[in-house]
XYZ file of C-alpha atoms in Angstrom:
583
model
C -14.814 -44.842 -11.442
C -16.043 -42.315 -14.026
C -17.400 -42.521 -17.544
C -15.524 -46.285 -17.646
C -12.691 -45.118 -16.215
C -11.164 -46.580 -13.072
C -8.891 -45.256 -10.730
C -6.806 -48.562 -10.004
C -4.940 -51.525 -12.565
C -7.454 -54.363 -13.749
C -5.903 -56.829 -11.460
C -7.097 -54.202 -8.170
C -10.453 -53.722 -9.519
C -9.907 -57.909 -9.866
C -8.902 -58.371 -6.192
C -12.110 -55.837 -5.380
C -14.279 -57.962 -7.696
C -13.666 -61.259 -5.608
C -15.938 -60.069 -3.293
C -18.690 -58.572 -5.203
C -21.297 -61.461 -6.360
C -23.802 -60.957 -9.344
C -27.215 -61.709 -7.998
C -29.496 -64.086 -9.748
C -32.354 -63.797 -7.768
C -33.097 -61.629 -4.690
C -32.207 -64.507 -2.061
C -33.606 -63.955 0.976
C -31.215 -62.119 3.551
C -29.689 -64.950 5.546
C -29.761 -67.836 3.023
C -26.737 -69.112 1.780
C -25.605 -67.373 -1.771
C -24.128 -70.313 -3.942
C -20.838 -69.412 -5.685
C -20.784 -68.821 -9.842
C -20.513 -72.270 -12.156
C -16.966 -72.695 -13.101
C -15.994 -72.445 -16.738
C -13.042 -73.270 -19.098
C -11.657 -70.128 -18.419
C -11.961 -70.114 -14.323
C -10.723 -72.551 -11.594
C -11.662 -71.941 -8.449
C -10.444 -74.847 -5.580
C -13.188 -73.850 -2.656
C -12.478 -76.159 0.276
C -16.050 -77.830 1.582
C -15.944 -77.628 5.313
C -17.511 -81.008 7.025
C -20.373 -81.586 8.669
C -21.420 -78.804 6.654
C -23.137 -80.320 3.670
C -26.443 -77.650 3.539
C -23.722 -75.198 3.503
C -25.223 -73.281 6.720
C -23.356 -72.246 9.754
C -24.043 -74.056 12.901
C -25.897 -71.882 15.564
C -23.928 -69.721 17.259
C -20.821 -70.266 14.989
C -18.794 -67.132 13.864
C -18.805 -67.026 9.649
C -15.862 -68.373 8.085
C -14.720 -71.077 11.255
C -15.025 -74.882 11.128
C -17.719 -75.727 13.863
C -15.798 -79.405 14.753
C -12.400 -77.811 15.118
C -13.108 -74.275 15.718
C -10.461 -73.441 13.153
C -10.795 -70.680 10.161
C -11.581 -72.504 7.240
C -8.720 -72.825 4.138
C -10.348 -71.381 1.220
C -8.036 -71.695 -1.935
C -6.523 -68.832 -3.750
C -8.236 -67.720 -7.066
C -6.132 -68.636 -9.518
C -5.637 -68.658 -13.755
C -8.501 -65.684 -13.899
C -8.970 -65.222 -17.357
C -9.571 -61.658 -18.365
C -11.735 -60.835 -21.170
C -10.932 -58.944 -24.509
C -10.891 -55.248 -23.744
C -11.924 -54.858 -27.146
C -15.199 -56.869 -26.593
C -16.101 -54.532 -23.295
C -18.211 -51.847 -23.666
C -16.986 -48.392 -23.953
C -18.453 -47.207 -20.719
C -17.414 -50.678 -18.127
C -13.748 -50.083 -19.764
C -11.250 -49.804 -16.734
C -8.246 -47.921 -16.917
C -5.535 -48.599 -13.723
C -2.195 -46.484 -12.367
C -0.384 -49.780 -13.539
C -1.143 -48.872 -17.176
C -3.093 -52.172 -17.753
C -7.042 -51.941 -18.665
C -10.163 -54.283 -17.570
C -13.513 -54.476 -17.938
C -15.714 -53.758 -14.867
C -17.673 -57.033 -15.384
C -14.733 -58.853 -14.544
C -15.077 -57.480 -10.624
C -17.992 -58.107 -8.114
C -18.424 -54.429 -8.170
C -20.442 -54.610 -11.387
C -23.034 -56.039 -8.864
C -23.340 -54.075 -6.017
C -26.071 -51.883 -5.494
C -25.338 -48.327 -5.081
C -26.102 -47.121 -1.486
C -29.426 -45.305 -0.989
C -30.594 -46.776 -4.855
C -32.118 -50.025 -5.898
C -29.503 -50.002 -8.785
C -26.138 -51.849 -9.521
C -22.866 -50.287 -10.527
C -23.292 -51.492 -13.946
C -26.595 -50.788 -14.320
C -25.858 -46.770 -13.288
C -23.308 -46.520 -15.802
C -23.984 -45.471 -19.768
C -21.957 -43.260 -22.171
C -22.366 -40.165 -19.425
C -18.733 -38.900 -17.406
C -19.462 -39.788 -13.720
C -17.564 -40.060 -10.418
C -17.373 -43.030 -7.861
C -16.969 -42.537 -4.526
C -16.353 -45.230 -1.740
C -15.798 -45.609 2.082
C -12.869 -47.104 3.629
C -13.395 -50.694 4.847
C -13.261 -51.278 8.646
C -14.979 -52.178 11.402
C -15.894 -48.506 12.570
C -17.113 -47.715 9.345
C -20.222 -49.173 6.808
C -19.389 -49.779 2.905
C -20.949 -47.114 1.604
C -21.076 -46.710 -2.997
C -21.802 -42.990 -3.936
C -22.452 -42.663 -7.783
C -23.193 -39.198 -9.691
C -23.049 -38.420 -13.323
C -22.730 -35.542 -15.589
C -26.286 -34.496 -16.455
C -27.298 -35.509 -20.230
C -26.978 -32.361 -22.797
C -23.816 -30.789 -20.954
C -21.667 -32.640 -23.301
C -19.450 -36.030 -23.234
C -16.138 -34.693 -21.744
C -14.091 -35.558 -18.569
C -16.374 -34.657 -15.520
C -15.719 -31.036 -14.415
C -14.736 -30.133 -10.034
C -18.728 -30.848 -9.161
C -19.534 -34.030 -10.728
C -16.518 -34.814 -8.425
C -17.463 -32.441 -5.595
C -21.645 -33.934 -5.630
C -20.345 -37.673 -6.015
C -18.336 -37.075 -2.500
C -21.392 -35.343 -0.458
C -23.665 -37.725 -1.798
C -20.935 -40.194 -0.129
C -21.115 -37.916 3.114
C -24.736 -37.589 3.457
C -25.309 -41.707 3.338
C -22.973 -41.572 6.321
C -24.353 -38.606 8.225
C -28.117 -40.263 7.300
C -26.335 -42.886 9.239
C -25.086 -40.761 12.113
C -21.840 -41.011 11.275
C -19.142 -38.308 10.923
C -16.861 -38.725 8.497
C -12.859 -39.045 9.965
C -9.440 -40.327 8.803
C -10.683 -43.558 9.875
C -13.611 -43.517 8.180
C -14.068 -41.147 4.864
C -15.424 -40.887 1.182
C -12.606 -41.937 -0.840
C -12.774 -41.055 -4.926
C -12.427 -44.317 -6.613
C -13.360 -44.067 -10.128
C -13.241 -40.705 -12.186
C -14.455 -41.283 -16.326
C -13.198 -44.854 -15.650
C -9.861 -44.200 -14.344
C -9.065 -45.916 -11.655
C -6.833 -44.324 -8.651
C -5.332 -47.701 -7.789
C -3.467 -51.250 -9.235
C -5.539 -53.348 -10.402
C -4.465 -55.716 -7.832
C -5.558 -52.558 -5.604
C -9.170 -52.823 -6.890
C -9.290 -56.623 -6.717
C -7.770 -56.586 -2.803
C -10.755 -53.820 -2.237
C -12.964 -56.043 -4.587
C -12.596 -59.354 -2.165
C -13.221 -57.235 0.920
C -16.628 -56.111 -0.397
C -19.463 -58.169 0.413
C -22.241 -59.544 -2.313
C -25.790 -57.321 -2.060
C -28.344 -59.647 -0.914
C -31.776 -57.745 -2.425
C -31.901 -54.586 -3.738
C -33.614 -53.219 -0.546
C -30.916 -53.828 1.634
C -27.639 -52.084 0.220
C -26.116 -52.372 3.702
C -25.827 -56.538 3.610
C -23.052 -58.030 2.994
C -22.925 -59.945 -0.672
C -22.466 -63.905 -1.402
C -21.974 -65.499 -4.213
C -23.807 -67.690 -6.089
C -23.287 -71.651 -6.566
C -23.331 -73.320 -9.981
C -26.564 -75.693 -9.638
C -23.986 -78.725 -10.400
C -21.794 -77.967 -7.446
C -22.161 -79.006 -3.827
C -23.266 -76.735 -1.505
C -20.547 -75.250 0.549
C -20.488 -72.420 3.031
C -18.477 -69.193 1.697
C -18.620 -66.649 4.424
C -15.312 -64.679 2.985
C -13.990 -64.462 -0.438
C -11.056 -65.896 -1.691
C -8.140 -63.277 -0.630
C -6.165 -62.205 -3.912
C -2.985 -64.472 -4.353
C -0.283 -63.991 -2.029
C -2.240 -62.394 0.576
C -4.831 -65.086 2.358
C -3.879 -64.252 6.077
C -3.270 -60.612 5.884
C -6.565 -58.889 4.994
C -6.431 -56.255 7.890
C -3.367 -54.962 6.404
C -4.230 -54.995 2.671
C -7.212 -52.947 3.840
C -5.313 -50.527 5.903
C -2.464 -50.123 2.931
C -5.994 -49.657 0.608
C -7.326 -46.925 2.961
C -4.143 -45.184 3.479
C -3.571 -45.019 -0.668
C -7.252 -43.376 -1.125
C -6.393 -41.238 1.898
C -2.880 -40.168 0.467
C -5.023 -39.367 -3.173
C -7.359 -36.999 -1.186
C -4.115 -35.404 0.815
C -2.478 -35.011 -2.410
C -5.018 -33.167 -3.814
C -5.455 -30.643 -0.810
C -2.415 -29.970 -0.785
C -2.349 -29.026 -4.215
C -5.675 -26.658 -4.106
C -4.224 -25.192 -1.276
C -0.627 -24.305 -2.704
C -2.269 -22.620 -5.911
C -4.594 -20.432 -3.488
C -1.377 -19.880 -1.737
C 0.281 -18.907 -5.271
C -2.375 -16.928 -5.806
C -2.536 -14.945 -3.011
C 1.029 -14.267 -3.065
C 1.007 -12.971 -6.618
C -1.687 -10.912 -5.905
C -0.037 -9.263 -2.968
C 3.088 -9.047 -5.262
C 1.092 -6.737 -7.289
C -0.243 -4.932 -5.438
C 3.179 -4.244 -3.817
C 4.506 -3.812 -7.163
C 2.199 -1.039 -8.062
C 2.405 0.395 -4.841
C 6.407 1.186 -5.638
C 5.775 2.014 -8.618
C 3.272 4.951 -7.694
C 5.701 5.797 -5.202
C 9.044 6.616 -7.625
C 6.797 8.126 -10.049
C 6.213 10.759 -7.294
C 9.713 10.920 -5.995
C 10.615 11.415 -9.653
C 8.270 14.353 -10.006
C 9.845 15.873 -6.755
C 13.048 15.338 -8.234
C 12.440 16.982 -11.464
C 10.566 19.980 -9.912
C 13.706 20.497 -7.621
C 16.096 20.335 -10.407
C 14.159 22.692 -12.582
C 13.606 25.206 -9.061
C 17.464 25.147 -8.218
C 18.728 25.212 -12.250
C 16.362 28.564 -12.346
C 18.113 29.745 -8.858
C 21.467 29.507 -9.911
C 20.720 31.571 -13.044
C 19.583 34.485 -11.151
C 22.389 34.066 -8.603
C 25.199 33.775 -11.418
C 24.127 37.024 -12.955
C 23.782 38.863 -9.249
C 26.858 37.621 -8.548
C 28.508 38.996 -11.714
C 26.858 42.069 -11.785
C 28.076 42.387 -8.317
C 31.744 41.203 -8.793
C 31.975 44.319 -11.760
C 30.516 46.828 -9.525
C 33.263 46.192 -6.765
C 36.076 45.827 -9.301
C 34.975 49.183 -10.531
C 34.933 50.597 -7.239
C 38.386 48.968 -6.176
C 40.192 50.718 -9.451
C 39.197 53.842 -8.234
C 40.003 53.815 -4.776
C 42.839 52.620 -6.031
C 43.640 54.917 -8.742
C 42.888 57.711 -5.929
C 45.389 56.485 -3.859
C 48.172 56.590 -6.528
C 47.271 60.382 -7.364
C 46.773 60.741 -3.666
C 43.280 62.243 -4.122
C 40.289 62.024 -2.525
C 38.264 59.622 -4.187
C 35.178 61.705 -5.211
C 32.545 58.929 -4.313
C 32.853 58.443 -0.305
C 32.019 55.003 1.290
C 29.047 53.566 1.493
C 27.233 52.406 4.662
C 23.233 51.162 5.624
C 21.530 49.559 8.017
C 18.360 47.579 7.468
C 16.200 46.700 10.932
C 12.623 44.590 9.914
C 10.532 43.391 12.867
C 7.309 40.900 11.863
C 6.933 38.783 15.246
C 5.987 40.971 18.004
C 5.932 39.221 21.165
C 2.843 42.021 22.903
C 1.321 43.566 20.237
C 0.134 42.548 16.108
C 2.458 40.649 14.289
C 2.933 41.626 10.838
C 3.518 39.935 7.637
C 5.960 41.818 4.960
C 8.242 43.487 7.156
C 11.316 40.902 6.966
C 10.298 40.544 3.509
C 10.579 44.329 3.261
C 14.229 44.827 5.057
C 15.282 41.797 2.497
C 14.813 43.821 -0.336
C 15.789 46.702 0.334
C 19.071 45.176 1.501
C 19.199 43.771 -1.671
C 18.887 46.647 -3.717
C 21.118 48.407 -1.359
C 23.966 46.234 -2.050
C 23.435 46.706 -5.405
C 23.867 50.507 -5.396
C 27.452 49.703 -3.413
C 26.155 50.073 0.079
C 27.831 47.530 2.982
C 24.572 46.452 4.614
C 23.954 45.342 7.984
C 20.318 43.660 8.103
C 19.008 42.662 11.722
C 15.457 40.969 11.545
C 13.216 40.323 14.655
C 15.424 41.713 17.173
C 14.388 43.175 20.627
C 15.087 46.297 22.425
C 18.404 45.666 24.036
C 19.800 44.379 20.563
C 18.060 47.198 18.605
C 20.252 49.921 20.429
C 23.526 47.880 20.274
C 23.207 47.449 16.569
C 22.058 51.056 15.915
C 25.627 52.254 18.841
C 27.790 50.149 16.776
C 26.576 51.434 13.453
C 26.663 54.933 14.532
C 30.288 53.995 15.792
C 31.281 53.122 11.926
C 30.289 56.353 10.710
C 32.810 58.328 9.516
C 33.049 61.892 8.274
C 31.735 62.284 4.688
C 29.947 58.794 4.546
C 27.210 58.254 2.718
C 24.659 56.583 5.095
C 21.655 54.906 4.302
C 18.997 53.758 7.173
C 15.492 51.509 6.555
C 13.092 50.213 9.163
C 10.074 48.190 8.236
C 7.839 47.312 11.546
C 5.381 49.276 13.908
C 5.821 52.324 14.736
C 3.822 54.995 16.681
C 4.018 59.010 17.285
C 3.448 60.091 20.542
C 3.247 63.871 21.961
C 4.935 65.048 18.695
C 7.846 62.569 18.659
C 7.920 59.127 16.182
C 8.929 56.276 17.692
C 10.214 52.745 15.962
C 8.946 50.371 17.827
C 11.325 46.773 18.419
C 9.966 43.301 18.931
C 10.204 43.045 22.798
C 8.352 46.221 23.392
C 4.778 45.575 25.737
C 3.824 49.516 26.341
C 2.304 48.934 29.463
C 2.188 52.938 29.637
C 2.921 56.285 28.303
C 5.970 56.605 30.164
C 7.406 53.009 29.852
C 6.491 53.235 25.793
C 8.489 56.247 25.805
C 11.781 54.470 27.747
C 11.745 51.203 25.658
C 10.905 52.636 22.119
C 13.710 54.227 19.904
C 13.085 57.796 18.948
C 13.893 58.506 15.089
C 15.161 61.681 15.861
C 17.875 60.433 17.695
C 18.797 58.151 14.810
C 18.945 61.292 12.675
C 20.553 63.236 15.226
C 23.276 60.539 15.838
C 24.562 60.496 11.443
C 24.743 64.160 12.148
C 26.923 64.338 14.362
C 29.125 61.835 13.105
C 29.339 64.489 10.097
C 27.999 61.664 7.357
C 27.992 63.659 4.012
C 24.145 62.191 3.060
C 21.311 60.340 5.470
C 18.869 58.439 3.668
C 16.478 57.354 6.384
C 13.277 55.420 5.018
C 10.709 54.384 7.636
C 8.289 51.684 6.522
C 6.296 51.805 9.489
C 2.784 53.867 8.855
C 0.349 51.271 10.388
C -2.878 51.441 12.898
C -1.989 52.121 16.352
C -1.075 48.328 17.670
C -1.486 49.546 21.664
C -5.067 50.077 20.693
C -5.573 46.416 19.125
C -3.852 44.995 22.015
C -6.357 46.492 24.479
C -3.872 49.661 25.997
C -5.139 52.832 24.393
C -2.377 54.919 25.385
C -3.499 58.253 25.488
C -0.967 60.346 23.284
C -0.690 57.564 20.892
C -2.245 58.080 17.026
C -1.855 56.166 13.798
C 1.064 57.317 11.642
C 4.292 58.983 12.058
C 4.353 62.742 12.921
C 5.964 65.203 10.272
C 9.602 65.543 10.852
C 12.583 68.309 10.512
C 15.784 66.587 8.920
C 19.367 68.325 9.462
C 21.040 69.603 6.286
C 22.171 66.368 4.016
C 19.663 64.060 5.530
C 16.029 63.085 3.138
C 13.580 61.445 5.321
C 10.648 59.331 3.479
C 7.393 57.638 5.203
C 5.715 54.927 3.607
C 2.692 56.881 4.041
C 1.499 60.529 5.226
C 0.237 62.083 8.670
C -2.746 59.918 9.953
C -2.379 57.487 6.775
C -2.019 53.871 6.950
C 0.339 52.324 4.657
C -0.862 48.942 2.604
C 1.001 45.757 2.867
C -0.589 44.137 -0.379
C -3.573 45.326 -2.722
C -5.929 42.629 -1.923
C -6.460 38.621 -2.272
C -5.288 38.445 -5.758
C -2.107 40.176 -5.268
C 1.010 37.514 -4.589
C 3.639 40.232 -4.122
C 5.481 39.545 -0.887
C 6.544 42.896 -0.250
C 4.323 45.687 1.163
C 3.292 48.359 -1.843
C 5.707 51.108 -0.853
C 9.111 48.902 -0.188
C 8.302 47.111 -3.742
C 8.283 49.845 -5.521
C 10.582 51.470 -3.751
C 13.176 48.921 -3.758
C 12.712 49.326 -8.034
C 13.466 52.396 -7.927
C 16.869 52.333 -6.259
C 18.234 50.684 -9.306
C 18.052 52.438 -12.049
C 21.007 54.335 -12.800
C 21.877 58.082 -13.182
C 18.897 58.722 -11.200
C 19.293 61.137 -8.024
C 17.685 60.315 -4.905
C 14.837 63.222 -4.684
C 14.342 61.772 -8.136
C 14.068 58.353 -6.869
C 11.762 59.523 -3.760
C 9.153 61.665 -6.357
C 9.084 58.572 -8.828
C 8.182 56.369 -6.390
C 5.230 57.986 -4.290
C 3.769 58.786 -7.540
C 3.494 55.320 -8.335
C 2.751 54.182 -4.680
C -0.214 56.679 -4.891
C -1.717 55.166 -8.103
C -1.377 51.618 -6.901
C -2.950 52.406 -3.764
C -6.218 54.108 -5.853
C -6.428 51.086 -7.470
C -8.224 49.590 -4.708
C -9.819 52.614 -3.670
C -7.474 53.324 -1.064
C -5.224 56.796 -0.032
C -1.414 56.486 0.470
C 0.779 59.271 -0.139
C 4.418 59.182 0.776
C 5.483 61.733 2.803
C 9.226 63.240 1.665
C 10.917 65.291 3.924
C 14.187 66.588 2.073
C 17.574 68.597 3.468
C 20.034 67.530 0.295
C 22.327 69.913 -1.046
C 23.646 69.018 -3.843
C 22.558 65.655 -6.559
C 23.309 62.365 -5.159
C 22.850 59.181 -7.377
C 22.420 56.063 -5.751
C 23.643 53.598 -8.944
C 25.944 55.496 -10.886
C-alpha cells in the first residue's frame, strides 16, 4: 500500500482485515482480546466453546481446540460486512484493488497493526505523502513482518519513484536479517501496497487480512493480534479469525495461493528489468556494429574510387601509346610494302635491340634503378621502331644464350641497338658487364664468368649490322671491394673503348666516374639520371644519334652539378653517315 493505494480489491484487503484487531488498550500479552461490539451494519455468529466461560484456554490446550472434545472449534463465517462510503474515507486510507473495486483501509485489521521495528500503526504512518508497503509471506518458517517507507516531505506529491519502492523492501529485509533470517522463496518481502494500490483482490487482502494476527502492545510487534469484545457480549475464546466465506477449512492453501501471487508480482517484475537491460544491451551492440560497417564501406568506397580514378588515368596513356604505336607500324608496313612492289630496297633497314637490366645480385650490391632503367629504354626503343628483347635479372648462363641468339638474328645492314643497366667493372684494360649470378671469387674466375663488351661489339660486326648503338649504364663503385674481395686489377668505371666503323658507344659516366642513380632524398624519379634523360632524348624526331648522345650528356652534366656532383658521359663514336632514330 502506497499513498492510499492498495495493491489488492477491497474484499482482499477485507479477508486480510479479519485478522487485524484495533487495540483499545495495551492488554497485557497473554490476556484474552475481546472481539468488537456488533452494530446494525455487522453480524458476526462467533460460536462460545463450553466450559469456557472466562474465555481462556485450558492449560496445556492448543489455541483454537475444544478442551472436552479435543475438536477445532466452529467459528461462523463473517457475513453481510457492510462497507463504508468511499466518499466518506480519507484521501490517503482510500484502497484501490486489481478487481477494480475500492475500500477504505479502516475497514481491514491492518489499519491496526503496528509496523515492525515502530511503535506505530498502519494508519497512523499514513498522511497525504506517496509510500510503499512491504510484507512477508505467512508461514510457519517465516515471522509477519510490516515494512513502511514514505516519500520524504518537499519532494513533491506524485506516485513514489524506484527507491521509495527499493528502501520500503530492505527495510523489509533488514527486520528479517535483525532476526537472523535470510530471505528465500519461502520466506520473502512481498510489495503489497504502492500509493494505495493494491497488488491483489480484495478478497486477496481480506484472506491475507484473517491470517494476520491482532498487535497486543505497541512493544511487541511480533505477537500475534486479538480482537476486542463488546463489553455487552460474553466472553468467548477467539484464537483464529473468522476465515473469509467459502474458505473455513482451507487456510494453508489460501496462504500458499497468497504467497505464490506476491511471488509471481516480484517475478514479473524481474523479468521485466531484466529484458529492457537485455534490450538495451543489444541495441547498443547493434550500434556499435552498425557503425563499425559503416566505417568499413566508407573505406572500401575510397579504395574503390582511388582505383577507378588510377586505372581511368592508365588507360588514357595506354590508348594514346597504343595509337601512336599502331601509326608508326602502319607507316612502316606501306613502305616495306611499297618497296616490294618497285622491288627496291627499302631505304630504312630493320630494326633490332636488346635491353639486359640486372638489380638483384645474388654476391655482390644490389641496386635499385637498373630494371627501372632497361624498362625505359625499351620503351622508348619501341617507339623509335626497334623489336626489343628485354631480359631483367638474369644470370650468367642465360645472359650468353640471350646475347648467341640475338647475335644469331642479326642480319646484314640491320640497325642494332644494345643497352645494359647493372654493375660493371674494368679489369687489366678490358670492361666487363657483370650478370646476376656472378661471385668473383678471383681475378681469373671474374674474368671466365663476366661478359666482355668487346665481344658484344665485336659479334654486330661481324654479322655486318649497318649501325651499333651500344649504351652501357653501368659506371658504379667497384662492388668486389664492398663485398670484401678487392680484386687486384679491378677499378671503378669502365675503361675507354675503340668501336669498329658504324658502331657509337656511350657510358653513363667517364673513366674513374661514378654515375648517379637519383639526385638526392627529394628526387622521386625512378630512373637513374643518365637513362632518364637519355630515354627523352630518343624521341624527338629528326634528331640524329651523335645529336641525341651530345644533347644528352650536356644535360646529364648540369643535373649532376646540381648537387655538387661530376658526371660526364663518355661518347665514343665510329658513324658514317646521319642516322635518326624517330624519323
Amino acid at each position: 500500500m502506497a499513498n492510499g493505494k492498495v495493491a489488492m480489491t477491497r474484499d482482499g484487503l477485507r479477508n486480510l482485515d479479519a485478522r487485524w484487531a484495533r487495540p483499545s488498550t495495551p492488554p497485557s500479552p497473554m490476556a484474552a482480546p475481546s472481539p468488537p461490539a456488533p452494530t446494525s451494519a455487522v453480524t458476526a455468529s462467533l460460536a462460545t466453546p463450553p466450559n469456557l466461560p472466562d474465555n481462556r484456554p485450558a492449560q496445556g490446550q492448543k489455541i483454537g481446540q475444544d478442551p472436552q472434545k479435543s475438536e477445532p472449534l466452529s467459528v461462523g463465517s463473517v457475513t453481510n460486512v457492510r462497507y463504508p462510503d468511499i466518499g466518506k474515507c480519507p484521501v490517503n486510507f482510500r484502497l484501490s484493488f486489481t478487481d477494480g473495486s475500492q475500500a477504505c483501509l479502516t475497514d481491514f485489521g491492518l489499519s491496526d497493526a503496528v509496523l515492525t521495528g515502530t511503535q506505530k500503526t498502519v494508519k497512523n504512518s499514513l498522511d497525504s505523502r506517496p509510500g510503499s508497503m512491504h510484507i512477508t509471506t505467512v508461514n510457519a518458517s517465516c515471522p509477519a513482518l510490516i515494512s513502511y517507507f514514505a516519500l520524504a516531505r518537499g519532494t513533491g506529491g506524485g506516485l513514489p519513484g524506484p527507491s521509495v519502492q527499493i528502501e520500503s523492501k530492505q527495510r523489509c529485509q533488514r527486520l528479517l536479517a535483525d532476526q537472523g533470517i535470510k530471505e528465500t522463496p519461502q520466506c520473502q518481502c512481498t510489495e503489497l501496497i504502492t500509493n494505495g494500490s493494491v497488488a491483489m483482490t480484495r478478497d486477496g487482502l481480506r484472506n491475507l487480512d484473517a491470517r494476520w494476527a491482532r498487535p497486543s502492545t505497541p512493544s511487541s510487534p511480533m505477537a500475534a493480534p486479538s480482537p476486542t469484545v463488546p463489553p455487552s457480549a460474553p466472553t468467548v475464546s477467539l484464537p483464529n479469525l473468522p476465515t473469509p466465506p467459502n474458505l473455513p477449512d482451507n487456510r494453508q492453501a489460501e496462504n500458499q495461493k497468497t504467497a505464490q501471487e506476491l511471488a509471481q508480482l516480484e517475478q514479473r517484475v524481474q523479468q521485466e528489468r531484466s529484458d529492457r537491460l537485455r534490450e538495451l544491451a543489444d541495441a547498443t551492440q547493434a550500434k556499435r556494429e552498425l557503425e563499425d560497417r559503416l566505417r568499413s564501406e566508407a573505406a572500401l568506397r575510397q579504395q574503390e574510387r582511388q582505383a577507378r580514378e588510377s586505372s581511368e588515368q592508365n588507360i588514357k596513356l595506354d590508348k594514346a601509346e597504343r595509337d601512336r604505336l599502331a601509326a608508326e607500324n602502319a607507316r612502316l608496313r606501306a613502305e616495306l610494302e611499297a618497296a616490294r612492289q618497285t622491288n627496291v630496297k627499302p631505304n630504312m633497314a630493320f630494326r633490332k635491340a636488346l635491353v639486359i637490366g640486372i638489380d638483384n645480385y645474388k654476391h655482390i650490391s644490389r641496386l635499385a634503378t637498373a630494371r627501372e632503367d632497361a624498362q625505359a629504354m625499351a620503351r622508348s626503343l619501341t617507339t623509335a621502331g626497334f623489336t626489343v628483347s628485354q631480359y631483367l635479372d638474369i644470370g650468367e648462363k642465360d645472359m650468353r644464350a640471350a646475347l648467341r641468339k640475338f647475335a644469331a638474328e642479326v642480319e646484314g645492314g640491320d640497325e642494332v641497338a644494345f643497352f645494359f643497366a647493372g654493375h660493371g667493372v674494368q679489369l687489366g684494360g678490358l670492361n666487363y658487364l657483370i650478370p646476376m649470378d656472378v661471385s668473383g671469387e678471383s681475378e681469373g674466375q671474374l674474368r671466365e664468368d663476366a661478359i666482355p663488351l668487346q665481344r658484344i661489339l665485336d659479334d654486330m660486326n661481324d654479322r655486318k649490322a649497318k649501325l651499333t648503338l651500344a649504351v652501357i649504364d653501368a659506371c658504379r663503385d667497384n662492388p668486389f671491394r664492398v663485398a670484401g674481395r678487392n680484386i687486384g686489377n679491378v677499378s671503378r668505371g669502365l675503361s675507354p673503348t675503340t668501336p669498329a666503323t658504324g658502331q657509337i658507344v656511350i657510358f653513363s659516366a667517364g673513366t674513374g666516374q661514378r654515375a648517379l642513380d637519383t639526385l638526392g632524398p627529394q628526387d622521386k624519379d625512378r630512373n637513374g639520371v643518365f637513362t632518364r634523360v637519355f630515354a627523352q632524348e630518343i624521341r624527338k624526331r629528326g634528331v640524329t644519334i651523335d645529336q641525341v648522345a651530345r644533347t644528352a650528356r650536356t644535360e646529364v652534366v648540369r643535373l649532376a652539378r646540381s648537387i655538387g656532383h661530376e658526371q660526364v658521359p663518355a661518347i665514343y663514336d665510329q658513324l658514317v653517315g646521319e642516322f635518326i632514330l624517330m624519323k
